[in-house]
Structures are given as structure tokens and as C-alpha cells.
JSON list of C-alpha atoms in Angstrom, two decimals:
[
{"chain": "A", "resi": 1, "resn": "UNK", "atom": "CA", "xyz": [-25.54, 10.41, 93.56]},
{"chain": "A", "resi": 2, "resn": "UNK", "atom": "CA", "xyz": [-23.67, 13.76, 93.13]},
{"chain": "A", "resi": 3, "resn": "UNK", "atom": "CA", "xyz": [-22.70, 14.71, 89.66]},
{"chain": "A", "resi": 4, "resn": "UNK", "atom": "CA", "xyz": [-19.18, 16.05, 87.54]},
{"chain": "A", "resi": 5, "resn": "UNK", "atom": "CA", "xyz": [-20.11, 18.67, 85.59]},
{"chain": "A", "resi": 6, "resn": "UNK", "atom": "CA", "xyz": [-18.78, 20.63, 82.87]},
{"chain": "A", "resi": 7, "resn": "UNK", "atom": "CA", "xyz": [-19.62, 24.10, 81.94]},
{"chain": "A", "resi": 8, "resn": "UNK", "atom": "CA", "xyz": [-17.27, 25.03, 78.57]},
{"chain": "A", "resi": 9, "resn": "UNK", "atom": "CA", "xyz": [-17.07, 28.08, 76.28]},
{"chain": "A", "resi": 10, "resn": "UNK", "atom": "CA", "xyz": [-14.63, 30.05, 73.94]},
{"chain": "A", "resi": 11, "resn": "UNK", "atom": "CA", "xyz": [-13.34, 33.35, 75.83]},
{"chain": "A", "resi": 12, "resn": "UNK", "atom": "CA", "xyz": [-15.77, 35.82, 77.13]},
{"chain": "A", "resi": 13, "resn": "UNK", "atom": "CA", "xyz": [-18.96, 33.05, 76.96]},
{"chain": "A", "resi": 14, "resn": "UNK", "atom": "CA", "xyz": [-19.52, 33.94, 80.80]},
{"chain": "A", "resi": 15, "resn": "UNK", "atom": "CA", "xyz": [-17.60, 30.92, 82.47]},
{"chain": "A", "resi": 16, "resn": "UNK", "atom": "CA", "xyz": [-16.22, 32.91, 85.46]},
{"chain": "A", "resi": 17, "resn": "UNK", "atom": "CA", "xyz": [-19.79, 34.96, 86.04]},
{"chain": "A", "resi": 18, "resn": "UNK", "atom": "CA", "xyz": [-21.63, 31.48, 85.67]},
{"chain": "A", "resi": 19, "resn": "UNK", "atom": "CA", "xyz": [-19.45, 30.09, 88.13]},
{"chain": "A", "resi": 20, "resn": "UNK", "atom": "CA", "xyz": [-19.59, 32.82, 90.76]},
{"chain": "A", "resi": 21, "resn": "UNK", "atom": "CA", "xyz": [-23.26, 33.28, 90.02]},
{"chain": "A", "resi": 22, "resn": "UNK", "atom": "CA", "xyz": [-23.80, 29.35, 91.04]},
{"chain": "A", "resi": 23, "resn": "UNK", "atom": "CA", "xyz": [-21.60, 29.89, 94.31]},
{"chain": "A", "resi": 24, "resn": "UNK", "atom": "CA", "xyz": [-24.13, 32.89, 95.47]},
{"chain": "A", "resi": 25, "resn": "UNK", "atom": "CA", "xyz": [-27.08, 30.52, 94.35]},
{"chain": "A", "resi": 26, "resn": "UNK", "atom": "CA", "xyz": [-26.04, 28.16, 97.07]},
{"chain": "A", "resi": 27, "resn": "UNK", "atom": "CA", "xyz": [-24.98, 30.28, 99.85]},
{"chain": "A", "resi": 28, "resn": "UNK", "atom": "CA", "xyz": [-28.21, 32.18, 99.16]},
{"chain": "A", "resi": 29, "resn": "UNK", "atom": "CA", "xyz": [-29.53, 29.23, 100.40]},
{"chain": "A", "resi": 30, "resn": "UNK", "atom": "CA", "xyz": [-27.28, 29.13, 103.29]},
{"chain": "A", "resi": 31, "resn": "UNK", "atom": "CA", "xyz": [-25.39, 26.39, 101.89]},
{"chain": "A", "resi": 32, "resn": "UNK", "atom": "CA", "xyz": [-21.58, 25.75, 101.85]},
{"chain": "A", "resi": 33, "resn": "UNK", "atom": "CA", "xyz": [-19.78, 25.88, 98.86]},
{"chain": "A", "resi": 34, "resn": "UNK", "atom": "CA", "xyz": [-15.74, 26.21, 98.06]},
{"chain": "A", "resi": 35, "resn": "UNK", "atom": "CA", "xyz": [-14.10, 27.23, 94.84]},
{"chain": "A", "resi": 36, "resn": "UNK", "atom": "CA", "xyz": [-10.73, 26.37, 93.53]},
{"chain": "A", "resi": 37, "resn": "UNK", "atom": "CA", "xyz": [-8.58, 26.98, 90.33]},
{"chain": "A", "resi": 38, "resn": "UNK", "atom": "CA", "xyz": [-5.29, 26.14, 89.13]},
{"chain": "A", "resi": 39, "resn": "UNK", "atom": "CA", "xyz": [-2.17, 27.70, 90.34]},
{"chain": "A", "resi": 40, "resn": "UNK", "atom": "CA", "xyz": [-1.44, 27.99, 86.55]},
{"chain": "A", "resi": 41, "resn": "UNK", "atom": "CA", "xyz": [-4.13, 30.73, 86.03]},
{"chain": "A", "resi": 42, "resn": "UNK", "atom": "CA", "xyz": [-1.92, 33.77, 87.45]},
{"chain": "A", "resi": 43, "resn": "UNK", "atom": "CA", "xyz": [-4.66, 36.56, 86.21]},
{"chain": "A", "resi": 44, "resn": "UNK", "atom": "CA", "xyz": [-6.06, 37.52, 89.59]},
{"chain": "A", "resi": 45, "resn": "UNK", "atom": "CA", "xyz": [-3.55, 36.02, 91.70]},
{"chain": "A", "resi": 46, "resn": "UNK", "atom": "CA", "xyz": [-5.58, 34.27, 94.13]},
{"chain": "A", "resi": 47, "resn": "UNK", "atom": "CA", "xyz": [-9.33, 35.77, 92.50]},
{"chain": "A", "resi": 48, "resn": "UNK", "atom": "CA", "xyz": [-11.74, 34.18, 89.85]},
{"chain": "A", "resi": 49, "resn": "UNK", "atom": "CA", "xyz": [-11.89, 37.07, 88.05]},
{"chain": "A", "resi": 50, "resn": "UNK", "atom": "CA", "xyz": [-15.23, 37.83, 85.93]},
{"chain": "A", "resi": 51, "resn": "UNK", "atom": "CA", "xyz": [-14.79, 39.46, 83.01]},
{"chain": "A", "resi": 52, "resn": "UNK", "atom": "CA", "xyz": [-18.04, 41.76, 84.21]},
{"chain": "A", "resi": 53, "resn": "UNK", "atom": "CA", "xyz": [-15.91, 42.91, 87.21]},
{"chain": "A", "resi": 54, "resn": "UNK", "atom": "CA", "xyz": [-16.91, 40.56, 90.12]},
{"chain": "A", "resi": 55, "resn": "UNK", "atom": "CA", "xyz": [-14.47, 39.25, 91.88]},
{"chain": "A", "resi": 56, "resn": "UNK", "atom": "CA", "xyz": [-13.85, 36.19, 94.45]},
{"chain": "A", "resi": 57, "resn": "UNK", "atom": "CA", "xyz": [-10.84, 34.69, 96.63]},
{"chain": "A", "resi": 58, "resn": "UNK", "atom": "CA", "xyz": [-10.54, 31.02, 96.12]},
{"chain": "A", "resi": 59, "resn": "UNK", "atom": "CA", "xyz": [-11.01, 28.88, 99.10]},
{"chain": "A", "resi": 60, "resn": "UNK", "atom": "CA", "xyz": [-7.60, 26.94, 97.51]},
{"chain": "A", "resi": 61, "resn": "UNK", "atom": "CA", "xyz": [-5.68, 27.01, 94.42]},
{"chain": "A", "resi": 62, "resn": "UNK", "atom": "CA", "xyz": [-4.23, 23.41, 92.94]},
{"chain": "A", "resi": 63, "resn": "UNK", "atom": "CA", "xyz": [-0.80, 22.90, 91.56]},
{"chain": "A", "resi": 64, "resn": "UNK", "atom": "CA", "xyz": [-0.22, 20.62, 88.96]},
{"chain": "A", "resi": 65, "resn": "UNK", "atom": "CA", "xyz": [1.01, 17.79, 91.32]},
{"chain": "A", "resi": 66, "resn": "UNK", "atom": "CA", "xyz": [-1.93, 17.93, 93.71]},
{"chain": "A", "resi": 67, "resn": "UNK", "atom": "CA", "xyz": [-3.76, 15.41, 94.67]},
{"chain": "A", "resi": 68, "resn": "UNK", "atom": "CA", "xyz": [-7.32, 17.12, 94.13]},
{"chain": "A", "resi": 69, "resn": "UNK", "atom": "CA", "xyz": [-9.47, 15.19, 96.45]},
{"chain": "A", "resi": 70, "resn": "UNK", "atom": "CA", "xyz": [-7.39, 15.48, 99.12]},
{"chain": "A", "resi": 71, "resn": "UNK", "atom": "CA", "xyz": [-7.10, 19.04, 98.93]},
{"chain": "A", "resi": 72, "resn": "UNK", "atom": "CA", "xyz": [-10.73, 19.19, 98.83]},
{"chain": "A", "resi": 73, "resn": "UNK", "atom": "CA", "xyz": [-11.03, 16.72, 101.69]},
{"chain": "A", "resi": 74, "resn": "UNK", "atom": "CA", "xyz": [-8.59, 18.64, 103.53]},
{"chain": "A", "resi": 75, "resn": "UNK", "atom": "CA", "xyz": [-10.89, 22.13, 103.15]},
{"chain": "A", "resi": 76, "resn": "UNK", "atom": "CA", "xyz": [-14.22, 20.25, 103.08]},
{"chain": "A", "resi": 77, "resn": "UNK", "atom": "CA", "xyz": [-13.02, 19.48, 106.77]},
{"chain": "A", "resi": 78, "resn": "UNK", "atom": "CA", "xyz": [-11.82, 22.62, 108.16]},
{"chain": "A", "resi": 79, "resn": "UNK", "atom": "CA", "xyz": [-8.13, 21.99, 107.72]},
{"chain": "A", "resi": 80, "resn": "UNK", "atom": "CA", "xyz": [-6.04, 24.77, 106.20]},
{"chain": "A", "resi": 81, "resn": "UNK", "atom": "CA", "xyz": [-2.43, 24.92, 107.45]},
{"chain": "A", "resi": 82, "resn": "UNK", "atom": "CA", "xyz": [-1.44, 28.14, 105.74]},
{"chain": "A", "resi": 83, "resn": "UNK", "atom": "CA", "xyz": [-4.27, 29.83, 107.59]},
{"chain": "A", "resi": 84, "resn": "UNK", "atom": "CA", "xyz": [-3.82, 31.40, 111.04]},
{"chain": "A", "resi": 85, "resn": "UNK", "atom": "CA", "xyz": [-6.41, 29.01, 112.81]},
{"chain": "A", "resi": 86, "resn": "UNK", "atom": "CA", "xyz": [-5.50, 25.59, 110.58]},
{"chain": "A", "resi": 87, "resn": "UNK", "atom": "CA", "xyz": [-8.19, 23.83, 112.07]},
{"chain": "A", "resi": 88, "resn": "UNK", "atom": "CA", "xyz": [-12.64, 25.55, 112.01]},
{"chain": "A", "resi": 89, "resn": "UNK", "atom": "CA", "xyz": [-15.02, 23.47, 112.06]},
{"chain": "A", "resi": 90, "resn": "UNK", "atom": "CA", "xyz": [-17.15, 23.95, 109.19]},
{"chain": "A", "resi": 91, "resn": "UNK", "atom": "CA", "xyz": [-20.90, 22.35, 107.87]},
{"chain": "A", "resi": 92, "resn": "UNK", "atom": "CA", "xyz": [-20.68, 19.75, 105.09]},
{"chain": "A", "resi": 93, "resn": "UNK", "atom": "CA", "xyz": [-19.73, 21.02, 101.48]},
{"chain": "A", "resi": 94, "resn": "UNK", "atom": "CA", "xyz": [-22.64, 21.44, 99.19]},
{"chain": "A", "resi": 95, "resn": "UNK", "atom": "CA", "xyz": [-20.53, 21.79, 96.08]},
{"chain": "A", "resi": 96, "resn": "UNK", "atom": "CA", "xyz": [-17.04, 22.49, 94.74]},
{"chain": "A", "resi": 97, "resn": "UNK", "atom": "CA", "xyz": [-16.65, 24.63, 92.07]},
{"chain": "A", "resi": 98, "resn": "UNK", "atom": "CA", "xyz": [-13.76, 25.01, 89.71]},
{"chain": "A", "resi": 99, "resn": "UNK", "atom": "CA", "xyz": [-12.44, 27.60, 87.56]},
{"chain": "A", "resi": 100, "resn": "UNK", "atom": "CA", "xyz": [-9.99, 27.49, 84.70]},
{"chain": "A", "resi": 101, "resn": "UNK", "atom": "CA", "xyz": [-10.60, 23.70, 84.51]},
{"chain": "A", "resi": 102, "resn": "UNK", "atom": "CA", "xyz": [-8.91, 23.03, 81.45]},
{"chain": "A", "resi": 103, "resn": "UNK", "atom": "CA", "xyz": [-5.41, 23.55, 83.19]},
{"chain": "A", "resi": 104, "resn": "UNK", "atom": "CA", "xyz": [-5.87, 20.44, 85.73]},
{"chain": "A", "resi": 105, "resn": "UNK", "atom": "CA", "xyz": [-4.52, 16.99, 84.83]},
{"chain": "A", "resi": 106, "resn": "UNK", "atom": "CA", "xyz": [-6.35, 13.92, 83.52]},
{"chain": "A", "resi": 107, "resn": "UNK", "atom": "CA", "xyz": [-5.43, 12.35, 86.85]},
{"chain": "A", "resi": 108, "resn": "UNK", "atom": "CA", "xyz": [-7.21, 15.71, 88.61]},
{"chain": "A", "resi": 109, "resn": "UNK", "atom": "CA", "xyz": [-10.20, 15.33, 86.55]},
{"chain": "A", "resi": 110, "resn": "UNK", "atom": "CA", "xyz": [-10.47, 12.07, 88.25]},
{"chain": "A", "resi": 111, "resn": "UNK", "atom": "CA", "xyz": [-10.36, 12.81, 91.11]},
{"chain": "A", "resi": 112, "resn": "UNK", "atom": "CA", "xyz": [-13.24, 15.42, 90.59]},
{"chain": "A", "resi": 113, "resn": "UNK", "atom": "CA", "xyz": [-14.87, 12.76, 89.67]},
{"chain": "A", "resi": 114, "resn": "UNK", "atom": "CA", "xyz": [-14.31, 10.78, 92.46]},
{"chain": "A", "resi": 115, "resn": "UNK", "atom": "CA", "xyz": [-15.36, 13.98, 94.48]},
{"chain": "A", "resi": 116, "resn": "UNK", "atom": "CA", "xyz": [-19.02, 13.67, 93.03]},
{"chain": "A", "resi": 117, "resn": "UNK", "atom": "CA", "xyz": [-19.44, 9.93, 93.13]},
{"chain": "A", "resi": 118, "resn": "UNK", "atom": "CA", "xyz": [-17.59, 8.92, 96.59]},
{"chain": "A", "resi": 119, "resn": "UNK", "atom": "CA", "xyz": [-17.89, 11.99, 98.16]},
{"chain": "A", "resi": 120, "resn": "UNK", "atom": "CA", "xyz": [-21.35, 12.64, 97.27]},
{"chain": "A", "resi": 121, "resn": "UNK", "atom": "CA", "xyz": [-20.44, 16.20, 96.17]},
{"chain": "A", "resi": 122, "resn": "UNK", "atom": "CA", "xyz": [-21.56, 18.20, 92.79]},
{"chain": "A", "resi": 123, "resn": "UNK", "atom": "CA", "xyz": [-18.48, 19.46, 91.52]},
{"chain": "A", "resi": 124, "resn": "UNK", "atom": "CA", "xyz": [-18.99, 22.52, 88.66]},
{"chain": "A", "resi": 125, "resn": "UNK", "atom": "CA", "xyz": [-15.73, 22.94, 86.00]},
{"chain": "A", "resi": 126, "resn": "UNK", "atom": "CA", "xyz": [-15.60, 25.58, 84.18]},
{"chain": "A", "resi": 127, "resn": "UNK", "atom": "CA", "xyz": [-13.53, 25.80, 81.57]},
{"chain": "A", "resi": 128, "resn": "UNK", "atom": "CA", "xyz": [-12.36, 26.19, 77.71]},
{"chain": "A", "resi": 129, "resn": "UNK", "atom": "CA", "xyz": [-12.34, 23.05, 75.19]},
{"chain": "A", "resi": 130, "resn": "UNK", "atom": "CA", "xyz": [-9.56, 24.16, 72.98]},
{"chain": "A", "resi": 131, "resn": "UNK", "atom": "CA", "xyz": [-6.53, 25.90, 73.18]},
{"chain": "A", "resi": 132, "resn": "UNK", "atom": "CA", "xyz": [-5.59, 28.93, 70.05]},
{"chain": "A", "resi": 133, "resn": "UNK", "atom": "CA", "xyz": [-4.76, 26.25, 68.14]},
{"chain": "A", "resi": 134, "resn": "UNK", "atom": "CA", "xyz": [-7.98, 23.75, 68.41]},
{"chain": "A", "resi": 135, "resn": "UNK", "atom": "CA", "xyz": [-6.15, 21.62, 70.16]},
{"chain": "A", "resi": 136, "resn": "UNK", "atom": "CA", "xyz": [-7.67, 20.40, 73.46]},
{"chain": "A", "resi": 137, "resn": "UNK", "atom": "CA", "xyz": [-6.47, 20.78, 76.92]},
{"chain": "A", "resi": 138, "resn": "UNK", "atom": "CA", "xyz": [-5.63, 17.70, 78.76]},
{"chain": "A", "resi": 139, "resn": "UNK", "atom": "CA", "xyz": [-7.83, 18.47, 81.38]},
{"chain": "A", "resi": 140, "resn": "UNK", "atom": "CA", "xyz": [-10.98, 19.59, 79.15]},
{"chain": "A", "resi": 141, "resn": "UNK", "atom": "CA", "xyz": [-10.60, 16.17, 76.98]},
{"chain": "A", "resi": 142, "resn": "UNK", "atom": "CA", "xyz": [-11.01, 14.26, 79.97]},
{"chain": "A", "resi": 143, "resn": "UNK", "atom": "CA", "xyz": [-13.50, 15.85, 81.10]},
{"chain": "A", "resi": 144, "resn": "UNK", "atom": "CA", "xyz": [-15.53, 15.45, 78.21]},
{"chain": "A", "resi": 145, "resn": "UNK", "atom": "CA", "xyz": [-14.63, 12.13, 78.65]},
{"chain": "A", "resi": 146, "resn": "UNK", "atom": "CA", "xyz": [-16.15, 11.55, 81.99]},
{"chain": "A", "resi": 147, "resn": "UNK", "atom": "CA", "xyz": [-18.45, 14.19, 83.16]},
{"chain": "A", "resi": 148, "resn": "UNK", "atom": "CA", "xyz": [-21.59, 13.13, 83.45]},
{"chain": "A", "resi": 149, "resn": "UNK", "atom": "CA", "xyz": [-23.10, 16.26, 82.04]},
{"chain": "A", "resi": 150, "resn": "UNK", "atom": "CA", "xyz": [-21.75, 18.31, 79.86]},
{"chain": "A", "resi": 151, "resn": "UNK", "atom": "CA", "xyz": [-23.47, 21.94, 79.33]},
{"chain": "A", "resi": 152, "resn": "UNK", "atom": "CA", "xyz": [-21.88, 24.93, 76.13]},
{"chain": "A", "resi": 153, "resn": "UNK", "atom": "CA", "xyz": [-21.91, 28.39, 77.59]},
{"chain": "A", "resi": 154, "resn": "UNK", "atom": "CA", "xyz": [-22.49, 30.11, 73.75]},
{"chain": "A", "resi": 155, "resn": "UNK", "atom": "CA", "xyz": [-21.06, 33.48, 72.95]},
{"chain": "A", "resi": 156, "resn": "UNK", "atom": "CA", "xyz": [-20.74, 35.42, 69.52]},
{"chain": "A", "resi": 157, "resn": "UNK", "atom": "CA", "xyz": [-18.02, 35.98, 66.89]},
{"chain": "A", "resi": 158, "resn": "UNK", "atom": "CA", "xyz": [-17.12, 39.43, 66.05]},
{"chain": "A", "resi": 159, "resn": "UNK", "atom": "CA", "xyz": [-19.51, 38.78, 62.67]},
{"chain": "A", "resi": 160, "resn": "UNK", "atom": "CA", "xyz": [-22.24, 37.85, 64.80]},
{"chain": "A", "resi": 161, "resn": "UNK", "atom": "CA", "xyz": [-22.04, 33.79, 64.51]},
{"chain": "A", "resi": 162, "resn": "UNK", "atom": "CA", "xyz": [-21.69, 32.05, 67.33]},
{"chain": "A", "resi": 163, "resn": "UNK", "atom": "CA", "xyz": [-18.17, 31.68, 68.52]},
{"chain": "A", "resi": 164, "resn": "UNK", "atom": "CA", "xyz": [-16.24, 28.40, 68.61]},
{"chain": "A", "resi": 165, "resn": "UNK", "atom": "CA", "xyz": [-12.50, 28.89, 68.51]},
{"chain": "A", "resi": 166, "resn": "UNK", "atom": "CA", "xyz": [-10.11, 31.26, 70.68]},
{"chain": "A", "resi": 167, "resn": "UNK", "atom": "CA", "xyz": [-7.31, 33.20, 68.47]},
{"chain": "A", "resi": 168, "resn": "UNK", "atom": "CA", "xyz": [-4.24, 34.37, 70.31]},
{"chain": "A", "resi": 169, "resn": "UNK", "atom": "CA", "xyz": [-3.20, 37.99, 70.09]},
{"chain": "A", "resi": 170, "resn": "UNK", "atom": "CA", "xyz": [0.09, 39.80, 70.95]},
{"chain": "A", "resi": 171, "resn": "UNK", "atom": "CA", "xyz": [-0.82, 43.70, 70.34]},
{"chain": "A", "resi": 172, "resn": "UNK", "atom": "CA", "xyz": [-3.20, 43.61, 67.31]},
{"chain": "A", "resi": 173, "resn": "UNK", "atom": "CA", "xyz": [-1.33, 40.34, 65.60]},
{"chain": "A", "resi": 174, "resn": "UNK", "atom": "CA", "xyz": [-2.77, 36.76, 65.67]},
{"chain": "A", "resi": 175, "resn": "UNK", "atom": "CA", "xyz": [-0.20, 34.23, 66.58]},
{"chain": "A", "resi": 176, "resn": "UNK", "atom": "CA", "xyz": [-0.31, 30.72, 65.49]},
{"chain": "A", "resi": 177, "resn": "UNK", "atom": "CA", "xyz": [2.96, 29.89, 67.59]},
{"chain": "A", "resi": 178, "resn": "UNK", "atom": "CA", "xyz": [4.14, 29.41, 71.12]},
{"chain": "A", "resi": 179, "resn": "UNK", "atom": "CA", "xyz": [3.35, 27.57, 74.43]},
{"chain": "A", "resi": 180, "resn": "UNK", "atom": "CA", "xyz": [-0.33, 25.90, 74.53]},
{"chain": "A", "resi": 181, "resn": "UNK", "atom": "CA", "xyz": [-0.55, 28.01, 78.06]},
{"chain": "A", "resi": 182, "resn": "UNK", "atom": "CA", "xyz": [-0.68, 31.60, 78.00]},
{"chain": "A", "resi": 183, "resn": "UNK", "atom": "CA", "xyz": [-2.27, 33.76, 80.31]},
{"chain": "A", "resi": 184, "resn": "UNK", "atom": "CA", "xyz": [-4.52, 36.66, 79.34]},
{"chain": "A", "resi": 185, "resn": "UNK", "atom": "CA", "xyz": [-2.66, 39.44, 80.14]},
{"chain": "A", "resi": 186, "resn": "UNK", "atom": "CA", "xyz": [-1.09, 42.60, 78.79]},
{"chain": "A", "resi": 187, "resn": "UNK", "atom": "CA", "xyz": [1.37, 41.19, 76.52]},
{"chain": "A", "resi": 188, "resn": "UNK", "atom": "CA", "xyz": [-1.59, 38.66, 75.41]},
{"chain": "A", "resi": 189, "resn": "UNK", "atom": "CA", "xyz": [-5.05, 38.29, 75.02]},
{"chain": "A", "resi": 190, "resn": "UNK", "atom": "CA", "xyz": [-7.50, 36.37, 72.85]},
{"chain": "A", "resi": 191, "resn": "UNK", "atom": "CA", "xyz": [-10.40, 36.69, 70.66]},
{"chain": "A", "resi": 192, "resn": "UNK", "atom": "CA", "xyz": [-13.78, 34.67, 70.00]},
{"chain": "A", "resi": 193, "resn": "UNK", "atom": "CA", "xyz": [-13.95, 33.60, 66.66]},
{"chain": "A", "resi": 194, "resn": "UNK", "atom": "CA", "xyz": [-16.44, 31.18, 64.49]},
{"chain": "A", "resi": 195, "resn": "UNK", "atom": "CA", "xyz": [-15.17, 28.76, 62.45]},
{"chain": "A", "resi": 196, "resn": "UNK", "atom": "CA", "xyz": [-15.32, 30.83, 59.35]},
{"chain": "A", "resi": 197, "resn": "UNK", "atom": "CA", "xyz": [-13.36, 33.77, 60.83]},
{"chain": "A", "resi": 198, "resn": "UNK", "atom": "CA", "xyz": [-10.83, 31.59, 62.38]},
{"chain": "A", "resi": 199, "resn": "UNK", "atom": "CA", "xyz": [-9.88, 30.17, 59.02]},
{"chain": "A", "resi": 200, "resn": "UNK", "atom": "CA", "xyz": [-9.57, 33.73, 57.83]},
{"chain": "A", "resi": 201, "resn": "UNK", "atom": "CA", "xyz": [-7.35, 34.46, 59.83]},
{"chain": "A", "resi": 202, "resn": "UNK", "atom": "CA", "xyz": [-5.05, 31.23, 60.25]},
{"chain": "A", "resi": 203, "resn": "UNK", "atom": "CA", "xyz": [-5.13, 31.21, 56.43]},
{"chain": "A", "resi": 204, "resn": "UNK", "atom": "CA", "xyz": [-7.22, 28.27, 55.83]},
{"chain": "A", "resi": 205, "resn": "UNK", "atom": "CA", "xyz": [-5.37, 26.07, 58.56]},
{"chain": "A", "resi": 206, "resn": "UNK", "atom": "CA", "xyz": [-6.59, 24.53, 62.02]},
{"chain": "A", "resi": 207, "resn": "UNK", "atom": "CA", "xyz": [-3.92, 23.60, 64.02]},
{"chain": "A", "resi": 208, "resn": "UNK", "atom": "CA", "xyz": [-0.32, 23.43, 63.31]}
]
């Protein structure tokens, strides 16, 4: 039986180059794979975007009211109707890989899961636990709830600890406000911290 798993990380622990990485393991081997993010996750438009530079189109983004595993059944089968030939017959999938999985749905998790047990396919999230706040994302709580393995991508603090929590920046200020989504951007961006430096800088709090 194929397994869910889940790859998690603060910011810049190497989630997108794991995840591309993976996806050239497999073809390497001449093996099918197709990758998918949220339509939420606007940085890159239609790329998984490593933070190293490499870059990758999707094989199909999913909106928040997707059905996942029909999307993926639609795509595991050749079916695209936004493409100019909406029907190629294609070898089975060997794995579906997923970016930015903290923005799907409970209900999408499931059906990831679904993906590995029915379908017989490994599916790879990637993904953040928490949001700036420590809270966690709907889609990364379920996930811990169900994946059958569950695998921390570690990166460092700016003192050299390992990091744990994401801060939220606008310019050179930490916010402890605002919208649980926010895309890394130009207007925002985030920083790695450990739990020591994170209470530093929220002033002793966690959460709001």
C-alpha cells in the first residue's frame, strides 16, 4: 500500500528544493510523477518556486473547492481540458507531489489520503505546521493527523538554534496582526525563528 506523507518545516528549511529534488528522483528513473499546489500560493504564478532558484510548472493547481482526487484522477488519466489536446495518453502515476500543503482543506487532505490508499499512489506534502502566529493551518493539522509518516525538514534561527516558528515582516517590522494567509512577497516576507527568539520578539506572547 502507497503512503501520505508529510514533509514540514519553518520558512527556508528546503520544502520546495526537497520536493522538486524527489520529482527528478523519479523521472530519473523514467517514472511519472505530477505536482500540484494551491491556487492560494500566488508567488510563482503557476511555478513551485525554490528558494535556491529552480523552478517548475505545476501539472495543476487546486482551488479551495476542488475535489482533489478527482483532479488528480482527471491528470493521472490524460485529461486536461484547458490544454490544447484535452485528452494524451499517459503511463500510470508514480507519485503526486504537493507544494504549499498547508493551504488545502481538511476535506483535501483526505482525499490525498485516499489518493495513497485507493489509488495506490505515494503522495509527498510539503508544507509549513504553523502560521506567524503558532497557530496551525487547517490543512497541516490534518495532516498530522493522518499521514502515515510524518518527516521535519530542520533549518536554523538567525542565533544558530534550530528554527521552529515563522515571524511575519512588513519592511523591517514584525507583525503580530492580520490575515492567517499572506503570501511572501514584496510587501511581506517572513523569518525563521527558535522559540527563544520568537518570544523576543512577540514580547513574551505565542499567539494572540
Amino acid at each position: 500500500m502507497a503512503k501520505l506523507y508529510f514533509r514540514y518545516g519553518a520558512m527556508n528549511s528546503g520544502k520546495s528544493t526537497g520536493l522538486l529534488q524527489a520529482a527528478f528522483n523519479y523521472e530519473e528513473r523514467g517514472q511519472r510523477v505530477l505536482l500540484a499546489k494551491p491556487d492560494v500560493d500566488t508567488k510563482g504564478d503557476t511555478d513551485i518556486v525554490s528558494r535556491l532558484g529552480m523552478t517548475r510548472s505545476v501539472d495543476f493547481l487546486i482551488s479551495a473547492t476542488t475535489p482533489v482526487r478527482e483532479l488528480f484522477a482527471a491528470h493521472a488519466a490524460g485529461d486536461d481540458p484547458d490544454a490544447l489536446l484535452e485528452h494524451v495518453d499517459q503511463k500510470p502515476v508514480a507519485c503526486l507531489l504537493v507544494d504549499e500543503a498547508q493551504f488545502l482543506t481538511p476535506d483535501q487532505v483526505d482525499d490525498l489520503f485516499r489518493v495513497a490508499v485507493l489509488d495506490n499512489v505515494p503522495v509527498l506534502a510539503y508544507g509549513i505546521r504553523t502560521d506567524f502566529l503558532t497557530h496551525a493551518f487547517p490543512g497541516s493539522r490534518r495532516l498530522m493527523e493522518v499521514a502515515h509518516t510524518l518527516e521535519e525538514l530542520k533549518t536554523i534561527c538567525r542565533c544558530g538554534r534550530k528554527a521552529i516558528f515563522n515571524t511575519r515582516r512588513v519592511g523591517n517590522e514584525v507583525v503580530f496582526d492580520g490575515d492567517q494567509v499572506a503570501i511572501d512577497g514584496q510587501d511581506v516576507w517572513y523569518e525563521s525563528l527558535c522559540g527563544s527568539c520568537y518570544l523576543e520578539e512577540s514580547g513574551g506572547r505565542l499567539g494572540s
